[in-house]
PDB file of C-alpha atoms in Angstrom:
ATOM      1  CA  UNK A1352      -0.797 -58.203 -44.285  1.00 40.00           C
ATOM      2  CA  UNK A1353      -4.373 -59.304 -42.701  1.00 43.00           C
ATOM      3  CA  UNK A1354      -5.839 -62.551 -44.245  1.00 49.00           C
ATOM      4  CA  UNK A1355      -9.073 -61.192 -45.427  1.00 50.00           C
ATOM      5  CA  UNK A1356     -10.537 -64.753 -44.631  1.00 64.00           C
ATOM      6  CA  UNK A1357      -9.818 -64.464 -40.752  1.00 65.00           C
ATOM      7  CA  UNK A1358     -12.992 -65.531 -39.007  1.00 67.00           C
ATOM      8  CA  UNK A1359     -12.308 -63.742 -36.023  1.00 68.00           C
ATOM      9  CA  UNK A1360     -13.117 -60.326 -38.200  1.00 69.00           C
ATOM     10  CA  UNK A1361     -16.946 -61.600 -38.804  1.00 72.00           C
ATOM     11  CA  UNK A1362     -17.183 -61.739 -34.686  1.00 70.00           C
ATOM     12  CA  UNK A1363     -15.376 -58.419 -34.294  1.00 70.00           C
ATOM     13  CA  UNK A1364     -12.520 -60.420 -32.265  1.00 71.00           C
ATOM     14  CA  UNK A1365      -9.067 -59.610 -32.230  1.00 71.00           C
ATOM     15  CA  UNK A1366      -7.276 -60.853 -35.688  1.00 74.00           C
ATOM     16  CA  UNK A1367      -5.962 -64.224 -35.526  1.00 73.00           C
ATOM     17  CA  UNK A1368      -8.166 -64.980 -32.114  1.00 73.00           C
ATOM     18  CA  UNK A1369      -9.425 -68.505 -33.663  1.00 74.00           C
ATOM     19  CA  UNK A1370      -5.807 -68.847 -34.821  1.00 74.00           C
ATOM     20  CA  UNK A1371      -4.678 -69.300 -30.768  1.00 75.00           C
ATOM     21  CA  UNK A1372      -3.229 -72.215 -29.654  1.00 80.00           C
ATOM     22  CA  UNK A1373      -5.904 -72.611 -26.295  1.00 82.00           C
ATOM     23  CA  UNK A1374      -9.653 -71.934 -26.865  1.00 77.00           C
ATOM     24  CA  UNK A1375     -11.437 -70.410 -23.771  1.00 80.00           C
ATOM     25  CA  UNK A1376     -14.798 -70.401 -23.910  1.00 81.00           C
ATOM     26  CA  UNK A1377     -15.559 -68.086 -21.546  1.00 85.00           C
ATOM     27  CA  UNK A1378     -12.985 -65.516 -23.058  1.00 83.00           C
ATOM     28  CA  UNK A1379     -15.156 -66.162 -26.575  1.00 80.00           C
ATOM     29  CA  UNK A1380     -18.420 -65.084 -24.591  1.00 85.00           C
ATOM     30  CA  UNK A1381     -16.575 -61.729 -22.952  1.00 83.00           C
ATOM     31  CA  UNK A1382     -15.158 -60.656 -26.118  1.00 80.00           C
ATOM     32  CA  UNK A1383     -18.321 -61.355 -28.017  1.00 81.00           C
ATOM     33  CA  UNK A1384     -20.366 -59.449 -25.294  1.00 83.00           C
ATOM     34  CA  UNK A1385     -18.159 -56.873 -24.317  1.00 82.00           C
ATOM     35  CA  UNK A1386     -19.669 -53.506 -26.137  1.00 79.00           C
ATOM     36  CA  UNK A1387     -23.214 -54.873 -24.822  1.00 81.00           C
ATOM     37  CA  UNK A1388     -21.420 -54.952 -20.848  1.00 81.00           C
ATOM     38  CA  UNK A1389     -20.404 -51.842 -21.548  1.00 79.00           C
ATOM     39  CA  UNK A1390     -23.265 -50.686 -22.227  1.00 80.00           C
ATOM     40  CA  UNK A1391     -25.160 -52.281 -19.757  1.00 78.00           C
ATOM     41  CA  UNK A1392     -22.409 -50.719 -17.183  1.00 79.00           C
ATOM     42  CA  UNK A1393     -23.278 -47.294 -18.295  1.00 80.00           C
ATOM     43  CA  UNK A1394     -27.502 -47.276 -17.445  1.00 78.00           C
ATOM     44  CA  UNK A1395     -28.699 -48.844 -13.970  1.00 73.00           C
ATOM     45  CA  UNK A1396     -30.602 -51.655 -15.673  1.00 74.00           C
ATOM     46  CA  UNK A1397     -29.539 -55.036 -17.264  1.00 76.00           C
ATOM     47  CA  UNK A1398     -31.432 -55.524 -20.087  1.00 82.00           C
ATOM     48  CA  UNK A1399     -31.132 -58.875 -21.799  1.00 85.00           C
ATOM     49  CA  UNK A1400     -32.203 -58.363 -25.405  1.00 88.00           C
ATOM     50  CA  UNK A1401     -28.977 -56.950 -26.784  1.00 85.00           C
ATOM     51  CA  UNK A1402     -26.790 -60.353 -25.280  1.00 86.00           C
ATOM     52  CA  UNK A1403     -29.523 -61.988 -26.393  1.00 89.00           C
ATOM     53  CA  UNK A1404     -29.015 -60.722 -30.064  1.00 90.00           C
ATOM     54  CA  UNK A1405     -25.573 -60.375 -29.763  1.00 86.00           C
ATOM     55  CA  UNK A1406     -25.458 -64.728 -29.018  1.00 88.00           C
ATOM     56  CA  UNK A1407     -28.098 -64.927 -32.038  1.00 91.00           C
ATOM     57  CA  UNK A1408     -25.812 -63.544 -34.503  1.00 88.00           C
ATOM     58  CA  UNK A1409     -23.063 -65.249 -33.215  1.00 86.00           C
ATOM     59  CA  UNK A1410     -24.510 -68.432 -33.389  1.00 90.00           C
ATOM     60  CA  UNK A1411     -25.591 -67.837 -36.807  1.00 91.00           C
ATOM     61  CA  UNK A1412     -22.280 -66.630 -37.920  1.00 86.00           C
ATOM     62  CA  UNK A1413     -20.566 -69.991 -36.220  1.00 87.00           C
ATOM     63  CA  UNK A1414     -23.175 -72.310 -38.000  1.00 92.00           C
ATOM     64  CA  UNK A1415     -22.262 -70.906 -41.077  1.00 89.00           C
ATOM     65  CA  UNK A1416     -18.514 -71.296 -40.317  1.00 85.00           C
ATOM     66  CA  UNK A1417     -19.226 -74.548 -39.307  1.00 91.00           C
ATOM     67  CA  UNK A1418     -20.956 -75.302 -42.230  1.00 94.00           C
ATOM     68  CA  UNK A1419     -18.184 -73.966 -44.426  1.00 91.00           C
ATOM     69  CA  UNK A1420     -15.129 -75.569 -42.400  1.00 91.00           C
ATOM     70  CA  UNK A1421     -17.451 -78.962 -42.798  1.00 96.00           C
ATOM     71  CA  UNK A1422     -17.897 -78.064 -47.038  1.00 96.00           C
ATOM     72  CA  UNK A1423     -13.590 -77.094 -46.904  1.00 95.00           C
ATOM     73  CA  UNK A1424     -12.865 -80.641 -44.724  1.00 96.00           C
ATOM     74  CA  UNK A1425     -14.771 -82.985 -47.057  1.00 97.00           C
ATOM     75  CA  UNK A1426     -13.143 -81.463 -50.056  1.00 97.00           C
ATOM     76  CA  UNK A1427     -10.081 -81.308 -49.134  1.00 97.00           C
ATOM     77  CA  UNK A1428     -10.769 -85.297 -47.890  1.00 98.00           C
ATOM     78  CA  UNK A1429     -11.927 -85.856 -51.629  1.00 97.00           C
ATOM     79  CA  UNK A1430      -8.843 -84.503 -52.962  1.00 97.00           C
ATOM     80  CA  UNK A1431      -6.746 -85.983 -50.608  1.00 98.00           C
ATOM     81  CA  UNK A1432      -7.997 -89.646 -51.163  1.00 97.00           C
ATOM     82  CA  UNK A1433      -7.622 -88.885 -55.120  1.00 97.00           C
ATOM     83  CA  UNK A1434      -4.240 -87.835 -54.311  1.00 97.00           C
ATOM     84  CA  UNK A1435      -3.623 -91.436 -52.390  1.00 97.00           C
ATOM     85  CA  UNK A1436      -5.621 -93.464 -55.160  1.00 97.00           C
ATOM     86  CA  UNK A1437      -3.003 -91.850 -57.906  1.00 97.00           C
ATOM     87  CA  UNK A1438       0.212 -92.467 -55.646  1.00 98.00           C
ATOM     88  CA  UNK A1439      -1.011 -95.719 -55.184  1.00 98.00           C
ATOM     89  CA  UNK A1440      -1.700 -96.397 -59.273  1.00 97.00           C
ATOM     90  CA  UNK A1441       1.398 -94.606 -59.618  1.00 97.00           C
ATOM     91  CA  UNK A1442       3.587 -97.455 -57.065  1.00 98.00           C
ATOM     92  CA  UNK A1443       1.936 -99.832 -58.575  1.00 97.00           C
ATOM     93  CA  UNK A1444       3.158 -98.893 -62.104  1.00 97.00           C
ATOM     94  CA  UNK A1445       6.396 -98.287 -60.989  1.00 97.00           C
ATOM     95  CA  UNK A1446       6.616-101.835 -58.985  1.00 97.00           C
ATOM     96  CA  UNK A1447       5.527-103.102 -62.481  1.00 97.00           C
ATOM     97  CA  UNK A1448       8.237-101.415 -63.921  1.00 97.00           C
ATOM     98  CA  UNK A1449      10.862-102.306 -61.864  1.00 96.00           C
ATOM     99  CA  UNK A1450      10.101-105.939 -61.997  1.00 96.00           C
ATOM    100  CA  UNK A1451      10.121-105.541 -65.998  1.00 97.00           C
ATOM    101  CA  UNK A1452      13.303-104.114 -65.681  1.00 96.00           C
ATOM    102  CA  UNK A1453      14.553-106.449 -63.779  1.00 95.00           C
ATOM    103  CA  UNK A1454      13.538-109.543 -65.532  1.00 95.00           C
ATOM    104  CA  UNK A1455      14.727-108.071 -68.489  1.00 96.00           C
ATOM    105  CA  UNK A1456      18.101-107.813 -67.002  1.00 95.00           C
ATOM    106  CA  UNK A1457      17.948-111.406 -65.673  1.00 95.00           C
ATOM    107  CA  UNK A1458      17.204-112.026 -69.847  1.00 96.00           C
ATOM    108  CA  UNK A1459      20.517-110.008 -70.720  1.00 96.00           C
ATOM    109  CA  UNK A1460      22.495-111.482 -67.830  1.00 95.00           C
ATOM    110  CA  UNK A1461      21.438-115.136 -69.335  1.00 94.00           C
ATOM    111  CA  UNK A1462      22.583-114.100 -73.048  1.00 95.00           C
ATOM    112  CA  UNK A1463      25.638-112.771 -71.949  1.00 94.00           C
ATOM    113  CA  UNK A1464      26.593-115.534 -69.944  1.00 94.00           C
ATOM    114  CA  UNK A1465      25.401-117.894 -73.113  1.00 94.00           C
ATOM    115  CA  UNK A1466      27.761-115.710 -75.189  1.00 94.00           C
ATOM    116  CA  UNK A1467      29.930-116.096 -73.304  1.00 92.00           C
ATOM    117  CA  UNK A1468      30.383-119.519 -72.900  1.00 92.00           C
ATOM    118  CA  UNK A1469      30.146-119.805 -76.840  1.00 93.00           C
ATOM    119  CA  UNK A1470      33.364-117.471 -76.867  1.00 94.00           C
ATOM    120  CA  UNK A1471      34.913-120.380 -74.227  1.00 94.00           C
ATOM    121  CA  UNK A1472      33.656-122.740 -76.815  1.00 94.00           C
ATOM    122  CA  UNK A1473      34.836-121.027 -79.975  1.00 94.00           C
ATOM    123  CA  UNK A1474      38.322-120.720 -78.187  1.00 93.00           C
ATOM    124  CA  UNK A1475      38.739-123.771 -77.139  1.00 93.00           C
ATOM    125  CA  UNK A1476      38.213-124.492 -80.813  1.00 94.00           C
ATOM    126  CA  UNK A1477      40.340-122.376 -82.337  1.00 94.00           C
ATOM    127  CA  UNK A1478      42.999-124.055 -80.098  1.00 94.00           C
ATOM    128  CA  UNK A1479      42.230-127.284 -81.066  1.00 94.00           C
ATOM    129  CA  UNK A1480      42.331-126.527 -85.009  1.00 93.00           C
ATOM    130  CA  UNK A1481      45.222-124.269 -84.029  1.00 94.00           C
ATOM    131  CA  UNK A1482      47.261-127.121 -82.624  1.00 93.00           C
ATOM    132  CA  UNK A1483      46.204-129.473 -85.459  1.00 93.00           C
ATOM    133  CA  UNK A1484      47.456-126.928 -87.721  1.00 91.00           C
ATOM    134  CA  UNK A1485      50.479-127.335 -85.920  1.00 91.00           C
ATOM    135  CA  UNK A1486      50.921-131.017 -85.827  1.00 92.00           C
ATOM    136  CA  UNK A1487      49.599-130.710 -89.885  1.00 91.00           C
ATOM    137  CA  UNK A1488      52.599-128.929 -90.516  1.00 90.00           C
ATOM    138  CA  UNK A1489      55.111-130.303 -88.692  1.00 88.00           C
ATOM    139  CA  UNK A1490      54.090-133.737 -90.092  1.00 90.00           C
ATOM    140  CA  UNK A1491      54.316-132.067 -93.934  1.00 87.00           C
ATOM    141  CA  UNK A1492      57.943-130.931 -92.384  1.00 85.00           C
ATOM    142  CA  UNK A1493      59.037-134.819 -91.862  1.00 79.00           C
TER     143      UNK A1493
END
């Protein structure tokens, strides 16, 4: 399907002829002047006024182009440097995040460990009343 919004269409080029790889100048000029050599072939005389028109139009149509490809660059520029400002908020907040999360799992790493040492603690206990128990007893025994 033909892209509607080839360039090369406004200049009566082949479609897709701004789309090549190499530019050649002087192929631009031939193509752009080649129904006016033609005609110029056919009668004796060269006359200049139809080039002349012919490189007027063109120029016209390639300021506007320019002016529109220099309109389509600085937009897409805007949006592009809005699109880095809100990746950038967007690492940042993430960062942020990450360093919350991480603290807070420094905070549960440090009551887990405290917990667990009170369980040590609370054993070691037990044991102790468990073994007094013990000696209680056998003492009641004798």
């Amino acid at each position: 399907m033909a892209d509607l919004s080839d360039p090369s269409r406004a200049f009566g080029l082949p479609e897709g002829y701004f789309s090549q790889e190499e530019f050649s100048a002087t192929d631009f000029i031939e193509q752009l002047s080649r129904v006016d050599l033609e005609f110029a072939k056919k009668n004796s005389a060269l006359e200049p006024k139809p080039f002349i028109r012919t490189f007027e139009r063109a120029l016209e149509k390639l300021l506007g182009s320019q002016a529109e490809l220099s309109s389509t660059i600085s937009q897409l520029e805007r949006s592009t440097k809005a699109y880095a400002d809100d990746h950038r908020k967007k690492m940042a907040r993430l960062k942020q995040t990450f360093v919350t999360v991480g603290s807070s799992f420094e905070r549960l790493e440090t009551q887990i460990s405290e917990v667990g040492s009170n369980t040590i603690r609370i054993g070691e206990e037990l044991d102790t009343v468990a073994k007094e128990k013990d000696r209680a007893e056998a003492i009641k025994e004798l």
